[in-house]
Tab-separated table of C-alpha atoms in Angstrom:
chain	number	residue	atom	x	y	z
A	281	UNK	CA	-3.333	-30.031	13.573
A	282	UNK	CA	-5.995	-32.026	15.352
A	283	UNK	CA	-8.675	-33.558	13.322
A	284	UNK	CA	-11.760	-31.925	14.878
A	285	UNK	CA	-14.380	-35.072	14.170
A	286	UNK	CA	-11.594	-38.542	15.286
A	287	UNK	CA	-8.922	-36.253	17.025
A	288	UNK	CA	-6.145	-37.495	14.815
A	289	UNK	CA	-3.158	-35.599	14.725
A	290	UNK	CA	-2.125	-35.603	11.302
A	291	UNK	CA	-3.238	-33.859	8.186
A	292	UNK	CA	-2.738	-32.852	5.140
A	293	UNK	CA	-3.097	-29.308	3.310
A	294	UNK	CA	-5.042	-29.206	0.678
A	295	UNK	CA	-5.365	-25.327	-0.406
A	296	UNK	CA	-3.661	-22.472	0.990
A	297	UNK	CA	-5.090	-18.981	0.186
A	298	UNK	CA	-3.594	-15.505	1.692
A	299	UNK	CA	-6.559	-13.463	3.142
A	300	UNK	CA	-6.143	-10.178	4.817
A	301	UNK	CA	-4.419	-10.656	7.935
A	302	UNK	CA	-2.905	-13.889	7.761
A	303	UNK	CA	-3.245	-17.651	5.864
A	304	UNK	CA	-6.510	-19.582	5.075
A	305	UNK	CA	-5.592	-23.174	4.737
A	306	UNK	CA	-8.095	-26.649	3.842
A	307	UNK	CA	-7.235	-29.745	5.273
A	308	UNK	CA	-8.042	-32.993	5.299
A	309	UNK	CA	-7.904	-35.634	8.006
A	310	UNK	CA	-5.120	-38.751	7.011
A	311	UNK	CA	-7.245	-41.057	9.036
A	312	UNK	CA	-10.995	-40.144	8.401
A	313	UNK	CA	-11.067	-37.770	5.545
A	314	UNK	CA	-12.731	-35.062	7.009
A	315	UNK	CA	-12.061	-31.717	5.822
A	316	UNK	CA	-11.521	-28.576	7.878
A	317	UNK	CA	-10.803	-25.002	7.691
A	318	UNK	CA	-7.955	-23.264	9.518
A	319	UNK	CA	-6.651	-19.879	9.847
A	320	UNK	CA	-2.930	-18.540	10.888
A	321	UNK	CA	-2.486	-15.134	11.862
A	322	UNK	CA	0.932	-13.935	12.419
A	323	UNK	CA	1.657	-13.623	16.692
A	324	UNK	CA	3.621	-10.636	17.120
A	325	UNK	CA	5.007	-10.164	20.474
A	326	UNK	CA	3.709	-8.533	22.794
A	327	UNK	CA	4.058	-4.536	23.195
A	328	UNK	CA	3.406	-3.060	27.065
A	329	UNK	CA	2.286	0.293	27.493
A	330	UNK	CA	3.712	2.402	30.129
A	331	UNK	CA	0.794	4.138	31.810
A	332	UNK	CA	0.892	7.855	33.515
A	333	UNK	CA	1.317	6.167	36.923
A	334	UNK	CA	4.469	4.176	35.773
A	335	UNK	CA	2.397	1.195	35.638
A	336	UNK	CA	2.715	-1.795	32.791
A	337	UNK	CA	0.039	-2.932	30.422
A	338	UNK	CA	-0.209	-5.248	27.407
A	339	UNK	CA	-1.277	-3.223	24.353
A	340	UNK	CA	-4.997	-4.463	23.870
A	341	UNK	CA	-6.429	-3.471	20.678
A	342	UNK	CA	-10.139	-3.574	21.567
A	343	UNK	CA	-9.752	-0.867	24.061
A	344	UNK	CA	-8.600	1.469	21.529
A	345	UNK	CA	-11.366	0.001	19.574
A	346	UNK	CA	-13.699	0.932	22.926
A	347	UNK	CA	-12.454	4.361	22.465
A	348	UNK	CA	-12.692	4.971	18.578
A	349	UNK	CA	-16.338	3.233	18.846
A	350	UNK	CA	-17.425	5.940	21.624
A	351	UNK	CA	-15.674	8.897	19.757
A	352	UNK	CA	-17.587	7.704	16.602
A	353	UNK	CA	-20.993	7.237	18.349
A	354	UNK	CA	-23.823	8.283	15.701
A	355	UNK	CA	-21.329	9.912	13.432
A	356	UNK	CA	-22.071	8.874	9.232
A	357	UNK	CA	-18.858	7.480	8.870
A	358	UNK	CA	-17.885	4.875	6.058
A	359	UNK	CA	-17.986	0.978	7.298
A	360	UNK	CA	-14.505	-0.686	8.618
A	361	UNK	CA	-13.502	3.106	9.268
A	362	UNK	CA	-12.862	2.536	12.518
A	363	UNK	CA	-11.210	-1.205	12.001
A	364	UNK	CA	-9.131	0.691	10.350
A	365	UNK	CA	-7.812	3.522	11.973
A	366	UNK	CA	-7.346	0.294	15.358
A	367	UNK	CA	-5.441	-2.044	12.568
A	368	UNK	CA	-3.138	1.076	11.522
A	369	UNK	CA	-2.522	2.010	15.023
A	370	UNK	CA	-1.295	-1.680	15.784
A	371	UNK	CA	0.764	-1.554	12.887
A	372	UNK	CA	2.892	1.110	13.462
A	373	UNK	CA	2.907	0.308	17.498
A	374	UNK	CA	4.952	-2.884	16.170
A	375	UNK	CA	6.624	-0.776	13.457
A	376	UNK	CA	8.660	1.346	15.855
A	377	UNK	CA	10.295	-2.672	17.535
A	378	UNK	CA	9.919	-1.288	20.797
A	379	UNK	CA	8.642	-3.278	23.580
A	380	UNK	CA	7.204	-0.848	25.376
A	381	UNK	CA	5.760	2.881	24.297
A	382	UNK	CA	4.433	5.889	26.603
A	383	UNK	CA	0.178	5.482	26.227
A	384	UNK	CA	0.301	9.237	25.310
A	385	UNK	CA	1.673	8.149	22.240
A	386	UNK	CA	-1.481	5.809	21.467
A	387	UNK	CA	-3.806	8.426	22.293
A	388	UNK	CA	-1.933	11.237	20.141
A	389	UNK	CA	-2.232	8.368	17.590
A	390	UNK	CA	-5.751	8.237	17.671
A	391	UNK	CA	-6.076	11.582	17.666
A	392	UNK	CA	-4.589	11.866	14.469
A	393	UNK	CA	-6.114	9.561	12.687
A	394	UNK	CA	-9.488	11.100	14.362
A	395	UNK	CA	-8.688	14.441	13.115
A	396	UNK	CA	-8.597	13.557	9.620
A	397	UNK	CA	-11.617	11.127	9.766
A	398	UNK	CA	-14.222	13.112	11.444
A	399	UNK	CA	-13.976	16.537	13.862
A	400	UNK	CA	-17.122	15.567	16.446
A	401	UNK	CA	-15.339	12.404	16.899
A	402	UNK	CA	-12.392	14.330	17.159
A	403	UNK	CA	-13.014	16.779	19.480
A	404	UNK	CA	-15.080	14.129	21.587
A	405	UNK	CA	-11.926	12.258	22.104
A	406	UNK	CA	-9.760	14.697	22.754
A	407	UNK	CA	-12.306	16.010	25.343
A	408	UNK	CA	-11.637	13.037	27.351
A	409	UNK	CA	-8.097	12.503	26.413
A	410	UNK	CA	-7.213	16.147	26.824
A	411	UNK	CA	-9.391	16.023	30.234
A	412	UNK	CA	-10.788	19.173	29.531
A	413	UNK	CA	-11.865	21.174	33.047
A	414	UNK	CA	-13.663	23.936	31.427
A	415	UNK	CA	-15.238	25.230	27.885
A	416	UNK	CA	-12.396	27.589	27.231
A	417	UNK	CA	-10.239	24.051	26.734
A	418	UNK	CA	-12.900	23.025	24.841
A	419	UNK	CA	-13.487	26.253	22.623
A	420	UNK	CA	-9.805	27.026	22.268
A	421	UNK	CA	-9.521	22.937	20.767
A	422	UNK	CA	-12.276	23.717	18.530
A	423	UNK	CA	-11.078	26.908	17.291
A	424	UNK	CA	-7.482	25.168	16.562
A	425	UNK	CA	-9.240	22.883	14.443
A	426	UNK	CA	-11.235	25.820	12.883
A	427	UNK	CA	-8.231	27.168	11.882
A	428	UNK	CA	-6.383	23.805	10.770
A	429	UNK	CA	-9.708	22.891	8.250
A	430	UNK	CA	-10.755	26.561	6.967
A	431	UNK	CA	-11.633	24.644	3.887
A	432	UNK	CA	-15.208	23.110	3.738
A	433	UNK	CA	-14.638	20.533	1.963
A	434	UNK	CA	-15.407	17.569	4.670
A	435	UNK	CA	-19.221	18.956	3.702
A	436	UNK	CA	-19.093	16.519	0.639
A	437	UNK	CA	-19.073	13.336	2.880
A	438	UNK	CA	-22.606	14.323	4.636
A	439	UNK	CA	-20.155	15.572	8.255
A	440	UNK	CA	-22.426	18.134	9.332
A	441	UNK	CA	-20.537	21.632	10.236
A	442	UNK	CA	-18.769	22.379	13.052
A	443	UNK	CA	-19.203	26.174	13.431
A	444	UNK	CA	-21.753	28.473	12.332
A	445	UNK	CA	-19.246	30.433	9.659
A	446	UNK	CA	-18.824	26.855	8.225
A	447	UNK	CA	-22.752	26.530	8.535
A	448	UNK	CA	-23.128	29.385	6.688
A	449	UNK	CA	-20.678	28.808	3.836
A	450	UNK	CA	-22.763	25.465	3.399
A	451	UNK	CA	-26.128	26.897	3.199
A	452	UNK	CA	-24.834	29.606	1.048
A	453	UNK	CA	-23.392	26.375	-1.003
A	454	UNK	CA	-26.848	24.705	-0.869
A	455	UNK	CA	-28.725	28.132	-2.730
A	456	UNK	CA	-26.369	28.374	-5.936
A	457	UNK	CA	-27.265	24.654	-5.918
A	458	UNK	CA	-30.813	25.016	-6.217
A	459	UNK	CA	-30.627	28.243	-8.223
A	460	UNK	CA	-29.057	25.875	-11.056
């Protein structure tokens, strides 16, 4: 590791400390004494997504990050959530050892993890994903997931409701509250 004030080439380790995704490590110049901070982060190789047209792609993590970050637009969700659902999705890309996966399988992925975060952000991905052509598309997605979380429960995190039986199970909620 180069010394980044003289450029020397040798160093020393001082203190190693594991952080999240990788190493931390303080070192200190053999020739000046400086001391500098470096980080490793495992390289795993590289995964290639085979798009509808039969055409090649390196997995890039930021576009799925693109994608969760539109979905998610203006939605109360808790911070890192969507760091999260991107890091999980890498993980269990490289998990399978392939080196190459079908990009539906990414985008089912995300849908998943979409489905159980938030429905908006749900159903606004799979709008685009799903490339719905009409509102029946749309209505017969949002009725699946209707059916699929007939529990209100997702109220207690401040998700506003999807549909107005779940509206009115809410406000019904709301007036034994205040009658207490």
């Amino acid at each position: 590791m180069k010394c980044p004030s003289c450029g020397f080439v040798d160093s020393k380790v001082i203190d190693s400390r594991d952080i999240s995704d990788g190493i931390r490590r303080r070192r200190q110049c053999e020739k000046c004494g400086y001391r500098f901070t470096t980080y490793e982060k495992l390289q795993l190789g590289g995964i290639y997504v085979i798009k509808k047209d039969q055409r090649r792609e390196e997995f890039d993590k930021e576009k799925v990050l693109r994608g969760l970050r539109k979905a998610c637009e203006k939605r109360p969700l808790p911070a890192g959530a969507i760091d999260k659902i991107a890091d999980d999705i890498e993980a269990q890309l490289y998990s399978l050892g392939k080196r190459e996966v079908p990009g539906y399988l990414i985008g089912d992925m995300v849908m998943e993890h979409l489905k159980e975060l938030d429905n908006i952000a749900y159903i606004r991905f799979a709008s685009v994903y799903r490339k719905f052509t009409d509102i029946t598309e749309l209505k017969e997605a949002v009725d699946k997931l209707a059916q699929n979380n007939n529990h209100p429960s997702y109220f207690n995190d401040g998700q506003l409701p999807l549909l107005a039986e779940d509206r009115e199970v809410m406000e019904q909620t709301i007036i034994r509250r205040r009658k207490r």
